[in-house]
XYZ file of C-alpha atoms in Angstrom:
783
model
C -116.693 -52.686 -75.062
C -114.823 -55.052 -72.692
C -111.666 -54.602 -74.779
C -111.936 -50.806 -74.469
C -112.460 -51.000 -70.761
C -109.395 -53.176 -70.414
C -107.388 -50.808 -72.527
C -108.590 -47.819 -70.501
C -107.708 -49.600 -67.232
C -104.217 -50.490 -68.526
C -103.690 -46.909 -69.624
C -104.768 -45.546 -66.222
C -102.337 -47.982 -64.482
C -99.456 -47.021 -66.717
C -100.138 -43.323 -66.184
C -100.429 -43.911 -62.392
C -97.208 -45.920 -62.321
C -95.517 -43.077 -64.280
C -96.798 -40.473 -61.901
C -95.787 -42.422 -58.841
C -92.378 -42.970 -60.366
C -92.110 -39.260 -61.238
C -93.117 -38.395 -57.655
C -90.613 -40.759 -56.138
C -87.833 -39.395 -58.249
C -88.981 -35.849 -57.576
C -89.076 -36.275 -53.772
C -86.064 -38.586 -53.161
C -83.630 -38.275 -56.010
C -83.890 -34.697 -57.359
C -82.035 -32.021 -55.530
C -82.937 -28.300 -55.699
C -81.457 -26.514 -58.707
C -79.354 -24.213 -56.559
C -77.793 -26.937 -54.402
C -74.023 -26.974 -54.194
C -73.897 -23.391 -55.539
C -71.785 -21.046 -53.504
C -73.195 -17.618 -52.719
C -71.828 -14.391 -51.510
C -72.964 -12.698 -48.277
C -74.225 -9.133 -48.369
C -73.857 -7.583 -44.890
C -76.029 -4.595 -43.883
C -76.034 -2.521 -40.771
C -79.082 -2.163 -38.524
C -80.444 0.626 -40.735
C -80.022 -1.241 -44.008
C -76.779 0.357 -45.063
C -74.591 -2.021 -47.079
C -71.359 -2.868 -45.236
C -69.717 -5.331 -47.594
C -70.423 -8.024 -50.160
C -68.098 -10.988 -49.843
C -67.062 -13.218 -52.741
C -68.441 -16.683 -53.138
C -66.200 -19.726 -52.938
C -65.537 -19.500 -56.671
C -64.746 -15.752 -56.482
C -68.086 -14.494 -57.820
C -70.417 -11.807 -56.523
C -73.482 -13.916 -56.358
C -76.251 -13.050 -53.836
C -79.028 -15.661 -53.352
C -82.415 -14.048 -53.853
C -85.601 -16.028 -53.678
C -88.080 -15.478 -56.476
C -90.513 -13.916 -53.991
C -87.963 -11.161 -53.303
C -87.315 -10.335 -56.947
C -89.253 -7.480 -58.590
C -92.010 -8.634 -60.986
C -90.583 -6.163 -63.476
C -87.304 -8.141 -63.862
C -89.214 -11.409 -64.135
C -91.423 -10.088 -66.880
C -88.557 -8.378 -68.695
C -86.343 -11.528 -68.661
C -89.160 -13.718 -69.957
C -90.064 -11.144 -72.588
C -86.465 -10.761 -73.740
C -85.095 -14.301 -73.339
C -87.992 -16.771 -73.761
C -91.492 -15.486 -74.266
C -92.867 -19.048 -74.383
C -91.122 -20.000 -71.171
C -94.301 -20.891 -69.264
C -95.620 -23.101 -72.162
C -92.726 -25.309 -73.491
C -91.230 -28.466 -71.971
C -87.747 -26.914 -71.357
C -86.970 -26.528 -74.996
C -88.843 -24.574 -77.761
C -89.169 -27.190 -80.576
C -90.154 -24.663 -83.160
C -87.255 -22.341 -82.409
C -84.907 -25.339 -82.206
C -85.952 -26.623 -85.722
C -85.608 -23.067 -87.131
C -82.079 -22.712 -85.610
C -81.010 -26.104 -86.917
C -82.263 -25.253 -90.459
C -80.399 -21.863 -90.469
C -77.267 -23.457 -89.110
C -77.395 -26.138 -91.788
C -77.919 -23.613 -94.547
C -74.843 -21.656 -93.430
C -76.710 -18.553 -92.291
C -74.108 -16.048 -91.007
C -75.939 -15.196 -87.742
C -78.418 -18.003 -87.106
C -81.143 -17.142 -84.594
C -80.737 -18.598 -81.147
C -83.000 -21.226 -79.735
C -81.790 -21.369 -76.194
C -84.584 -21.156 -73.598
C -84.318 -19.993 -70.055
C -84.338 -23.678 -68.951
C -81.510 -24.529 -71.396
C -79.493 -21.615 -69.998
C -80.036 -22.911 -66.449
C -78.829 -26.374 -67.578
C -75.711 -24.805 -69.141
C -74.921 -22.712 -66.058
C -75.664 -25.354 -63.451
C -73.878 -28.299 -65.136
C -71.124 -26.087 -66.740
C -72.038 -27.507 -70.268
C -70.028 -26.345 -73.301
C -72.941 -25.692 -75.608
C -70.810 -24.558 -78.518
C -70.195 -28.214 -79.564
C -72.871 -30.475 -81.113
C -72.422 -32.949 -78.215
C -72.615 -30.110 -75.694
C -75.709 -28.711 -77.278
C -77.410 -32.217 -77.202
C -76.437 -32.623 -73.562
C -77.873 -29.108 -72.837
C -81.176 -30.092 -74.532
C -81.459 -33.314 -72.595
C -80.608 -31.561 -69.306
C -83.246 -28.871 -70.004
C -85.971 -31.454 -70.631
C -84.905 -33.270 -67.407
C -85.012 -30.004 -65.447
C -88.375 -28.987 -66.796
C -89.735 -32.432 -66.008
C -88.818 -32.379 -62.377
C -88.862 -28.708 -61.430
C -91.565 -26.031 -61.542
C -91.361 -22.990 -63.718
C -90.846 -20.821 -60.614
C -87.901 -22.949 -59.459
C -86.293 -22.701 -62.942
C -86.795 -18.954 -63.225
C -85.368 -18.462 -59.705
C -82.338 -20.621 -60.661
C -81.778 -18.550 -63.806
C -82.022 -15.232 -61.974
C -79.536 -16.407 -59.432
C -76.982 -17.775 -61.913
C -77.233 -15.483 -64.991
C -73.971 -13.609 -65.699
C -74.100 -9.763 -65.535
C -70.580 -8.804 -66.469
C -67.192 -9.451 -64.835
C -67.588 -11.724 -61.844
C -71.091 -10.532 -61.116
C -73.738 -13.245 -61.337
C -77.343 -13.282 -60.356
C -79.894 -10.505 -60.171
C -79.287 -10.002 -56.457
C -75.631 -9.061 -56.880
C -76.267 -7.112 -60.183
C -79.050 -4.971 -58.652
C -76.998 -4.281 -55.476
C -73.693 -3.434 -57.205
C -74.951 -1.581 -60.248
C -77.998 0.311 -58.740
C -77.448 0.082 -55.034
C -80.791 -1.477 -54.321
C -82.391 -4.824 -53.597
C -83.748 -6.865 -56.501
C -87.270 -6.359 -55.131
C -86.920 -2.623 -55.533
C -85.752 -2.345 -59.158
C -87.572 0.105 -61.296
C -88.957 -0.960 -64.723
C -86.157 0.721 -66.678
C -83.542 -0.760 -64.432
C -85.102 -4.213 -64.747
C -85.250 -3.870 -68.616
C -81.574 -2.706 -68.538
C -80.453 -5.681 -66.575
C -82.491 -8.199 -68.578
C -80.570 -7.535 -71.673
C -77.150 -8.209 -70.086
C -76.964 -12.016 -69.678
C -77.094 -12.725 -73.517
C -73.712 -11.143 -73.916
C -72.306 -10.110 -70.475
C -68.844 -9.528 -71.832
C -69.886 -6.886 -74.280
C -72.962 -5.520 -72.411
C -71.702 -5.606 -68.823
C -72.545 -2.469 -66.920
C -69.110 -2.617 -65.331
C -67.371 -0.957 -68.300
C -68.021 2.194 -70.433
C -68.119 -0.072 -73.583
C -70.714 -2.272 -72.015
C -72.925 0.643 -71.049
C -72.592 1.979 -74.710
C -73.434 -1.459 -76.117
C -76.437 -2.027 -73.988
C -78.102 1.271 -74.813
C -79.444 -0.024 -78.221
C -80.466 -3.284 -76.792
C -82.454 -1.536 -73.976
C -84.321 0.555 -76.544
C -85.231 -2.596 -78.343
C -86.573 -4.265 -75.301
C -88.466 -1.065 -74.295
C -90.288 -1.186 -77.600
C -91.250 -4.882 -77.058
C -92.221 -3.998 -73.469
C -94.559 -1.234 -74.561
C -96.129 -3.536 -77.132
C -96.919 -5.823 -74.162
C -97.719 -3.141 -71.700
C -99.046 -0.121 -73.686
C -99.430 2.118 -70.527
C -95.604 2.310 -70.004
C -94.816 4.737 -72.792
C -92.830 6.857 -70.361
C -90.079 4.226 -70.654
C -89.194 5.529 -74.170
C -87.949 8.744 -72.506
C -86.139 6.925 -69.769
C -84.477 4.622 -72.303
C -82.905 7.625 -73.950
C -81.373 8.884 -70.702
C -77.777 8.032 -69.762
C -77.264 4.849 -67.775
C -75.882 5.652 -64.318
C -74.424 2.731 -62.463
C -71.915 1.941 -59.826
C -68.871 -0.349 -60.136
C -67.430 -3.223 -58.032
C -64.706 -0.741 -57.034
C -67.363 1.468 -55.425
C -68.449 -1.290 -53.091
C -68.156 -0.415 -49.412
C -65.750 -2.146 -46.992
C -67.078 -0.856 -43.647
C -66.430 -2.337 -40.198
C -63.935 -4.796 -41.652
C -63.002 -6.724 -38.483
C -66.709 -7.074 -37.571
C -67.548 -8.556 -40.983
C -64.386 -10.768 -40.912
C -65.715 -12.165 -37.619
C -69.169 -12.833 -39.035
C -67.689 -14.445 -42.149
C -66.212 -17.110 -39.941
C -69.701 -18.105 -38.795
C -71.480 -21.092 -40.156
C -74.676 -19.952 -41.827
C -77.184 -21.413 -44.245
C -75.817 -21.474 -47.755
C -78.734 -19.429 -49.056
C -78.466 -16.786 -46.246
C -77.065 -14.178 -48.485
C -78.480 -10.920 -47.121
C -77.456 -10.595 -43.506
C -78.609 -7.717 -41.263
C -76.311 -6.897 -38.424
C -76.635 -4.856 -35.202
C -73.876 -2.400 -36.201
C -74.844 1.314 -36.524
C -72.534 2.739 -39.139
C -73.298 6.294 -37.927
C -71.765 5.438 -34.592
C -69.140 3.103 -36.085
C -67.822 5.923 -38.323
C -67.776 8.414 -35.458
C -65.797 6.095 -33.190
C -63.327 5.078 -35.941
C -62.624 8.798 -36.580
C -62.332 9.563 -32.851
C -60.047 6.563 -32.326
C -57.723 7.617 -35.176
C -57.447 11.131 -33.749
C -56.619 9.826 -30.280
C -54.023 7.332 -31.592
C -52.339 10.079 -33.793
C -52.102 12.261 -30.718
C -50.149 9.573 -28.903
C -47.806 8.221 -31.489
C -44.940 10.211 -29.853
C -45.051 7.808 -26.837
C -45.323 4.656 -28.965
C -49.038 4.252 -28.930
C -50.084 3.190 -32.430
C -52.841 0.732 -31.976
C -56.036 0.288 -30.107
C -59.518 -1.546 -30.353
C -62.935 -0.783 -29.108
C -66.440 -2.242 -28.875
C -69.714 -0.580 -27.997
C -72.706 -2.633 -26.827
C -76.148 -1.573 -25.914
C -76.619 -3.626 -22.731
C -80.381 -3.265 -22.770
C -80.828 -4.824 -26.205
C -77.368 -6.553 -26.190
C -76.832 -5.178 -29.697
C -73.186 -4.561 -30.762
C -73.392 -0.994 -32.128
C -69.638 -0.453 -32.981
C -66.729 -2.910 -33.382
C -63.286 -1.681 -34.182
C -60.593 -4.393 -34.208
C -57.592 -2.130 -34.779
C -56.709 1.489 -35.320
C -56.079 0.897 -39.052
C -57.123 -2.302 -40.834
C -54.786 -1.637 -43.719
C -51.653 -0.834 -41.619
C -49.277 -3.783 -41.858
C -46.835 -2.187 -39.438
C -49.321 -2.740 -36.586
C -50.723 -6.007 -37.989
C -53.916 -4.015 -38.504
C -55.959 -6.964 -39.957
C -55.729 -8.675 -36.601
C -58.904 -8.344 -34.678
C -58.341 -6.931 -31.196
C -61.928 -7.456 -30.235
C -61.625 -11.253 -30.564
C -57.939 -11.471 -29.466
C -57.360 -13.085 -26.077
C -55.263 -10.866 -23.788
C -54.585 -10.324 -20.185
C -57.439 -8.069 -18.886
C -55.305 -6.594 -16.064
C -57.627 -5.369 -13.298
C -60.817 -5.116 -15.411
C -62.081 -8.419 -13.908
C -61.840 -6.994 -10.370
C -65.496 -5.813 -10.318
C -66.541 -9.460 -10.838
C -64.389 -10.496 -7.844
C -65.993 -7.750 -5.737
C -69.455 -8.674 -6.876
C -68.841 -12.290 -5.973
C -67.559 -11.311 -2.535
C -70.587 -9.108 -1.986
C -72.879 -11.941 -3.009
C -71.219 -14.235 -0.474
C -71.648 -11.749 2.347
C -67.920 -10.981 2.667
C -68.002 -7.250 1.902
C -70.013 -4.247 1.085
C -68.742 -0.977 -0.273
C -67.564 0.316 3.127
C -66.001 -2.898 4.395
C -62.338 -2.315 5.589
C -59.829 -4.448 3.614
C -56.142 -4.882 4.055
C -53.702 -3.639 1.454
C -50.550 -5.104 2.916
C -47.557 -6.955 1.577
C -48.082 -10.779 1.225
C -46.101 -13.647 -0.020
C -47.231 -16.979 -1.556
C -44.069 -18.992 -1.470
C -41.990 -17.556 -4.282
C -44.883 -15.377 -5.532
C -44.980 -11.907 -3.914
C -47.608 -9.773 -5.618
C -47.438 -5.964 -5.422
C -49.518 -3.052 -6.434
C -48.724 -1.146 -9.614
C -47.279 1.742 -7.656
C -45.232 -0.651 -5.381
C -47.005 0.980 -2.396
C -49.377 -0.418 0.199
C -52.278 1.643 1.669
C -52.785 -0.524 4.706
C -56.501 -0.312 5.774
C -58.691 0.665 2.770
C -62.437 0.691 2.159
C -63.607 -1.920 -0.326
C -64.910 0.702 -2.807
C -61.539 2.582 -2.716
C -59.620 -0.699 -3.168
C -61.647 -1.450 -6.257
C -61.567 1.989 -7.870
C -57.895 2.498 -6.982
C -57.154 -0.979 -8.375
C -55.308 -2.303 -5.326
C -54.042 -5.794 -6.005
C -53.643 -7.294 -2.509
C -57.257 -6.802 -1.384
C -58.423 -8.484 -4.690
C -56.062 -11.379 -4.131
C -57.247 -11.854 -0.585
C -60.932 -11.777 -1.717
C -60.236 -14.430 -4.328
C -58.571 -16.577 -1.750
C -61.594 -16.136 0.549
C -64.049 -16.883 -2.362
C -61.979 -19.999 -3.461
C -60.060 -20.088 -6.786
C -62.200 -23.012 -8.010
C -65.478 -21.125 -7.217
C -64.234 -17.904 -8.930
C -63.125 -19.934 -11.840
C -66.678 -21.218 -12.225
C -68.071 -17.674 -12.102
C -65.748 -16.804 -15.012
C -67.077 -19.741 -17.004
C -70.715 -18.851 -16.183
C -69.914 -15.288 -17.231
C -68.934 -16.457 -20.785
C -65.143 -16.688 -20.548
C -63.940 -19.452 -22.711
C -60.625 -21.299 -23.456
C -59.605 -21.228 -19.801
C -56.936 -23.562 -18.450
C -57.386 -25.349 -15.118
C -57.899 -23.286 -12.023
C -54.597 -24.554 -10.602
C -52.765 -23.046 -13.601
C -53.811 -19.580 -12.564
C -53.935 -19.721 -8.774
C -54.403 -16.288 -7.190
C -53.009 -14.592 -10.326
C -56.559 -14.832 -11.727
C -57.331 -11.770 -9.699
C -54.652 -9.730 -11.521
C -55.477 -10.694 -15.154
C -53.852 -14.157 -15.241
C -56.744 -15.588 -17.188
C -56.848 -14.174 -20.751
C -60.168 -12.914 -22.068
C -61.373 -11.287 -25.294
C -62.821 -7.823 -25.514
C -66.085 -9.455 -26.649
C -66.225 -11.598 -23.517
C -65.338 -8.542 -21.341
C -68.186 -6.652 -22.882
C -70.460 -9.613 -21.989
C -69.268 -9.422 -18.295
C -69.883 -5.711 -18.048
C -73.216 -5.892 -19.814
C -74.231 -8.634 -17.265
C -73.188 -6.258 -14.460
C -75.205 -3.388 -15.903
C -78.219 -5.840 -16.128
C -77.637 -6.696 -12.468
C -76.681 -10.296 -13.137
C -79.006 -11.075 -15.938
C -76.653 -12.532 -18.622
C -77.771 -12.625 -22.259
C -75.622 -13.277 -25.315
C -74.015 -10.243 -26.997
C -75.723 -9.858 -30.403
C -73.866 -9.376 -33.705
C -76.823 -10.179 -35.967
C -80.175 -8.492 -35.805
C -81.947 -11.935 -35.573
C -79.562 -13.399 -32.897
C -81.409 -14.958 -30.063
C -81.132 -13.048 -26.726
C -84.091 -14.697 -24.968
C -81.946 -17.183 -22.964
C -81.199 -15.482 -19.651
C -78.830 -16.837 -17.011
C -78.594 -15.210 -13.572
C -74.991 -14.719 -12.505
C -74.856 -13.859 -8.782
C -77.483 -11.785 -7.179
C -78.860 -8.382 -8.477
C -77.937 -6.833 -5.157
C -74.230 -7.849 -5.389
C -73.899 -6.223 -8.824
C -75.765 -3.215 -7.631
C -73.320 -2.731 -4.789
C -70.392 -3.237 -7.102
C -71.818 -0.632 -9.564
C -72.153 1.796 -6.593
C -68.481 1.219 -5.770
C -67.400 1.887 -9.358
C -69.637 4.970 -9.454
C -67.604 6.643 -6.789
C -64.802 7.225 -9.310
C -65.057 10.494 -11.246
C -64.322 10.801 -14.916
C -61.033 12.586 -15.604
C -61.072 16.240 -16.612
C -64.720 16.490 -15.619
C -64.694 20.209 -15.081
C -66.570 21.603 -18.063
C -67.103 25.341 -18.664
C -70.620 26.604 -17.912
C -72.588 27.449 -21.009
C -76.223 28.120 -21.736
C -76.743 24.597 -23.065
C -74.599 22.973 -20.433
C -75.641 19.411 -19.551
C -74.015 17.671 -16.635
C -71.607 14.935 -17.863
C -72.913 11.406 -17.827
C -72.111 9.152 -14.945
C -69.657 6.409 -15.768
C -69.164 3.142 -13.899
C -65.667 2.317 -15.140
C -62.527 0.318 -14.446
C -59.024 0.417 -15.770
C -56.595 -2.461 -16.155
C -52.887 -2.868 -17.024
C -51.428 -6.244 -17.788
C -48.059 -7.473 -16.569
C -45.000 -5.644 -18.043
C -47.246 -3.059 -19.617
C -48.393 -5.159 -22.631
C -52.059 -4.172 -22.437
C -53.963 -1.181 -21.301
C -57.729 -1.352 -20.701
C -60.688 0.735 -19.774
C -64.147 -0.846 -19.419
C -67.199 1.201 -18.509
C -70.906 1.596 -18.399
C -72.768 4.759 -19.174
C -76.290 5.455 -20.308
C -77.459 2.313 -22.058
C -74.003 1.353 -23.159
C -71.006 -0.709 -22.400
C -67.754 0.639 -23.938
C -64.512 -1.354 -23.797
C -61.201 0.108 -25.049
C -57.888 -1.689 -25.415
C -54.444 -0.215 -26.113
C -51.393 -2.280 -26.947
C -49.397 -4.057 -29.647
C -50.615 -7.221 -31.357
C -47.135 -8.680 -31.241
C -47.054 -8.174 -27.431
C -44.261 -5.652 -27.352
C -44.509 -3.849 -23.989
C -44.480 -0.138 -23.564
C -44.464 1.781 -20.250
C -47.029 4.097 -21.754
C -49.531 1.188 -21.884
C -51.293 2.075 -18.661
C -55.023 1.617 -18.153
C -55.297 5.004 -16.392
C -52.911 6.968 -18.599
C -53.469 5.461 -22.023
C -56.768 3.614 -22.244
C -58.928 5.851 -20.005
C -58.499 9.071 -21.977
C -59.277 7.259 -25.202
C -62.319 5.671 -23.523
C -63.695 9.035 -22.496
C -62.906 10.604 -25.859
C -64.966 7.820 -27.522
C -67.683 8.224 -24.941
C -67.885 11.955 -25.794
C -68.116 11.103 -29.540
C -70.988 8.789 -28.707
C -72.719 11.369 -26.627
C -72.289 14.060 -29.355
C -73.619 11.616 -31.989
C -76.840 10.973 -30.077
C -77.199 14.685 -29.246
C -76.837 15.373 -33.028
C -79.681 13.051 -33.993
C -81.967 14.427 -31.264
C -81.710 11.342 -28.972
C -79.564 12.500 -26.062
C -78.308 9.770 -23.813
C -79.891 9.606 -20.427
C -78.034 8.786 -17.187
C -78.818 5.307 -15.920
C -79.391 5.617 -12.193
C -79.621 2.057 -11.156
C -82.742 1.674 -8.929
C -83.104 -0.348 -5.742
C -86.967 -0.518 -5.817
C -87.179 -4.235 -6.490
C -83.867 -5.129 -4.663
C -83.221 -6.399 -1.173
C -81.083 -3.357 -0.471
C -81.118 -0.752 2.398
C -78.843 2.141 3.185
C -76.850 2.202 6.457
C -74.728 4.899 8.054
C -71.131 3.813 7.554
C -67.922 5.297 8.939
C -65.587 6.585 6.290
C -62.514 6.131 8.387
C -62.068 2.460 9.296
C -65.228 1.353 7.527
C -68.091 -0.665 9.078
C -71.326 0.490 10.638
C -70.777 3.884 12.187
C -70.354 3.826 15.927
C -71.272 6.773 18.232
C -67.788 8.345 17.953
C -67.307 8.123 14.136
C -66.278 11.600 12.960
C -67.475 11.280 9.411
C -70.484 9.240 8.263
C -71.777 8.287 4.892
C -74.763 6.319 3.773
C -73.782 3.136 2.002
C -75.751 0.183 0.585
C -76.201 -2.983 2.542
C -77.775 -6.347 1.783
C -79.871 -7.393 4.840
C -79.062 -10.846 5.942
C -76.011 -11.123 3.815
C -73.662 -8.119 4.051
C -71.178 -8.381 6.913
C -72.521 -6.720 10.125
C -69.355 -5.198 11.613
C -69.385 -2.086 13.720
C -66.640 0.439 13.444
C -64.457 0.123 16.610
C -61.579 2.267 15.457
C -62.923 5.382 17.185
C -63.216 5.099 20.902
C -63.747 7.628 23.632
C -61.179 7.489 26.561
C -60.344 9.500 29.618
C -57.326 11.942 29.335
C -55.566 13.455 32.351
C -56.060 17.197 32.320
C -52.581 18.044 33.568
C -50.376 15.645 31.656
C -52.404 14.999 28.558
C -51.708 11.291 29.069
C -54.242 8.531 29.169
C -55.786 8.445 32.627
C -56.038 5.250 34.564
C -59.711 5.856 35.265
C -62.219 8.584 34.366
C -62.604 11.290 36.964
C -64.898 14.333 36.367
C -62.528 16.598 38.236
C -59.225 15.579 36.833
C -59.903 14.108 33.331
C -61.764 14.871 30.232
C -63.045 12.583 27.475
C -61.509 12.524 23.912
C -61.917 10.295 20.892
C -58.926 8.493 19.444
C -58.339 5.869 16.747
C -57.454 2.351 17.784
C -55.839 0.410 14.944
C -54.579 -3.195 14.826
C -50.876 -3.567 15.268
C -50.320 -4.409 11.618
C -51.973 -1.210 10.435
C -50.029 0.886 12.967
C -46.837 -0.575 11.607
C -47.919 0.259 7.936
C -48.849 3.810 8.955
C -45.478 4.242 10.657
C -43.544 2.978 7.627
C -45.611 5.090 5.277
C -45.100 8.164 7.437
C -48.779 8.569 8.032
C -49.695 10.013 11.443
C -52.916 8.797 13.009
C -54.781 10.179 15.980
C -53.751 7.253 18.227
C -54.188 7.472 22.052
C -51.356 8.619 24.278
C -49.611 6.386 26.739
C -51.054 5.634 30.156
C -50.058 7.685 33.075
C -47.380 6.098 35.261
C -48.694 3.840 38.090
C -51.753 2.567 36.185
C -52.699 -1.074 36.705
C -53.390 -2.249 33.205
C -55.644 -5.062 34.552
C -57.907 -2.376 36.065
C -58.221 -0.194 32.972
C -60.741 -2.661 31.311
C -59.229 -1.809 27.935
C -59.204 -4.410 25.078
C -55.857 -5.954 24.585
C -54.297 -5.875 21.160
C -53.308 -9.349 19.923
C -50.097 -9.829 17.952
C -50.303 -10.274 14.271
C -48.658 -12.971 12.112
C -47.448 -11.404 8.890
C -45.917 -14.520 7.393
C -46.967 -17.181 6.532
C -50.537 -16.338 5.612
C -53.461 -18.275 6.963
C -54.152 -21.523 5.028
C -51.060 -21.035 2.739
C -49.690 -24.098 0.960
C -45.897 -23.719 0.874
C -44.161 -25.814 -1.816
C -40.820 -27.455 -1.068
C -38.411 -26.226 -3.736
C -35.524 -28.664 -2.975
C -35.119 -32.387 -2.841
C -35.457 -32.417 0.906
C -38.567 -33.300 2.875
C -38.617 -29.982 4.660
C -38.416 -26.274 3.788
C -36.912 -23.346 5.673
C -39.688 -20.892 6.512
C -39.348 -17.397 8.034
C -41.942 -16.461 10.650
C -42.628 -12.790 10.928
C -45.028 -11.032 13.370
C -45.929 -7.689 14.973
C -46.818 -6.946 18.653
C -48.640 -4.068 20.208
C -45.575 -1.960 20.853
C -42.470 -1.064 18.908
C -40.202 -3.352 21.010
C -42.736 -6.052 21.767
C -41.306 -9.504 22.442
C -42.971 -12.326 20.591
C -42.767 -15.991 21.488
C -43.302 -18.609 18.713
C -44.777 -22.024 18.887
C -45.046 -24.645 16.008
C -47.567 -27.399 16.734
C -47.413 -26.353 20.368
C -43.620 -26.739 20.493
C -41.709 -23.586 21.386
C -39.355 -22.337 18.657
C -37.893 -19.187 20.082
C -38.565 -15.458 20.395
C -38.263 -12.366 18.212
C -38.967 -8.672 18.475
C -41.342 -6.649 16.293
C -40.799 -7.305 12.588
C -37.934 -9.668 13.073
C -37.879 -13.005 11.214
C -37.455 -16.354 12.944
C -36.326 -19.074 10.367
C -37.136 -22.744 11.036
C -36.943 -25.828 8.931
C -40.574 -27.164 8.675
C -41.346 -30.719 7.648
C -44.024 -31.637 5.138
C -47.586 -31.699 6.382
C -50.255 -29.516 8.121
C -49.067 -27.267 10.851
C -50.452 -24.914 13.531
C -48.380 -21.766 14.228
C -48.918 -19.668 17.390
C -47.343 -16.441 18.633
C -47.704 -14.968 22.114
C -46.648 -11.568 23.512
C -45.566 -10.865 27.071
C -49.084 -10.070 28.176
C -50.173 -13.653 27.319
C -52.323 -12.582 24.293
C -52.037 -15.255 21.574
C -52.701 -15.428 17.846
C -52.680 -18.744 15.890
C -53.020 -19.781 12.255
C -52.688 -22.862 10.081
C -50.512 -23.652 6.959
C -49.257 -26.605 4.982
C -45.954 -27.666 3.523
C -46.297 -29.754 0.364
C -44.015 -31.133 -2.345
């Protein structure tokens, strides 16, 4: 009795030690069967339409499919056909193995096979040559090892992901998708039975060749008979087995949205993430690709051969369409290059962000009067694209008409470093230092990608709430960053909304629907290398780029003349698409309900809050406590002598009448004069008037150059730099007296330059006219 107890205890200890050892090996030393296996990626659009299946690292179509997502029909068919004792043997079938050895030894012409599903997994995973005796023994040992340390579910999953199905198609996921156009979970019984017979001889039974389809027909009928013996209620399969096998080929696989998929294929994703659902809508993608081809073909005569576009739903941040070039396969335009990811000069398309920043800092509102005048920054003298200057211009007009000088002045007032940070916060990457760009950042000096530009415009449409643009259905967009204030972006959108779409006059029809409102901006890069239009309408942000990937310039590459017409053609295609599916796009009238916004009467001539004599008023948005409070003083009422029509010395009810005239700064008057624009300026005073008794405001002289706070760089080896001082007085022949650091330099007349050699350091410059009115500014000379 004691001996039996001791034996029992020893046995229990040995079994326990073996189990512990097994558990340790299983947990710490055994890797999953599908580790180090490369898989394809099957990309789908938002509606489940297959876009592309990529090849694995070893050039196979192999889509990882977990066992839980594989139809039970294929699992049952495989076990029935390949290894009916799979769930009961230890990796090998000893009886079948002995029978196979006996037949082999006796020289049987076609000995029966003894390979189990586990043995096939061993051969496929470890690349074993099982046709030699040594290879077969290795396969048997590996199968026992696999069965010892892996569950039957793990082994079956490995088999169904590695089994060959003809050509370079491996695994049930790829086979079901390629041959039958459906997921492995959705295979019918007859399809499952058909596929189950392929791996035994994929070369002769592959569904990718007519011969393979012919060869597999008999094998399928054989398996159907065995299936019905197991499942008697499925007699309908006999009829189905006699029907022709209809399959698709690898050559029939789609290759949609190629640049988009190429982009995603660069992403690092889990190895077993094989079925990937994107945000693309192939309905819209196809419509836009077709519309873009049409627009490009219509413009080939002027050298326009390439374009790119992206469409984002800014409410969900889903990328709905992504077109990297006009023709992916066209080598002449380097069509495989991706214009959506390429970094290019954005031209003026970043100006809305400049104006939003200025509005957020209380510098402007839509009706603030800005200066569009010639400026110089040392050797840099920026101009407008039309080489003209408008003089005084409302902020909203300066933005929509893409005036460069007001944008540069705003960036200088904001601070280049501060605006640089706004760009970073807005998602612009790969920027060089702020000093590298200087004020050119306002004119497209900082390169951005179309994807980043869509991010900026989506943030604008969301009134400063920035979320990541989504490419995948499961991308996280819960992280929200507030860029500037909602009110600043609202005012900027209102400015952009004052620009009408081109060719907006549509014929009246019974089903006429007013065109959608667009908040859009064009951009043209230096030397006409890139043409852009970026806009917001309905729930969408649409960006269009026109240009050459090799950077070849073309005078036709204008944002307004090239990109804008294509933008609106694509917008029409989007509108028609949604009308066609019964989901018409609704105008997005951005609301002010929750914003700190009020409307104020502004003067359309001269800007600012309308005074009593403003001839034309317009309500404009204003941020209380932030927007600049400036009253329009351009329009003033003065006394005019009844007889002479000259300006009276004093008002007199019997000899004068009142009239409203425009009083502009000297700089603007000079601009109007040079541009040939006549303004309603006041007449001269009558002779004999004592100016000191008229109580009129004196007009101070204006320093045109240098600009306030300019840093002038010495370009020679000297410690000083010759600088030209230029100013304007109140009258055409006004005499101006110049002072540098309170030391008199000399005098000039209106518009004349006074050149002086200025030493390094910080300086104060003053100019005084003959009435004693003085203007001063500061600048620096650096080396």
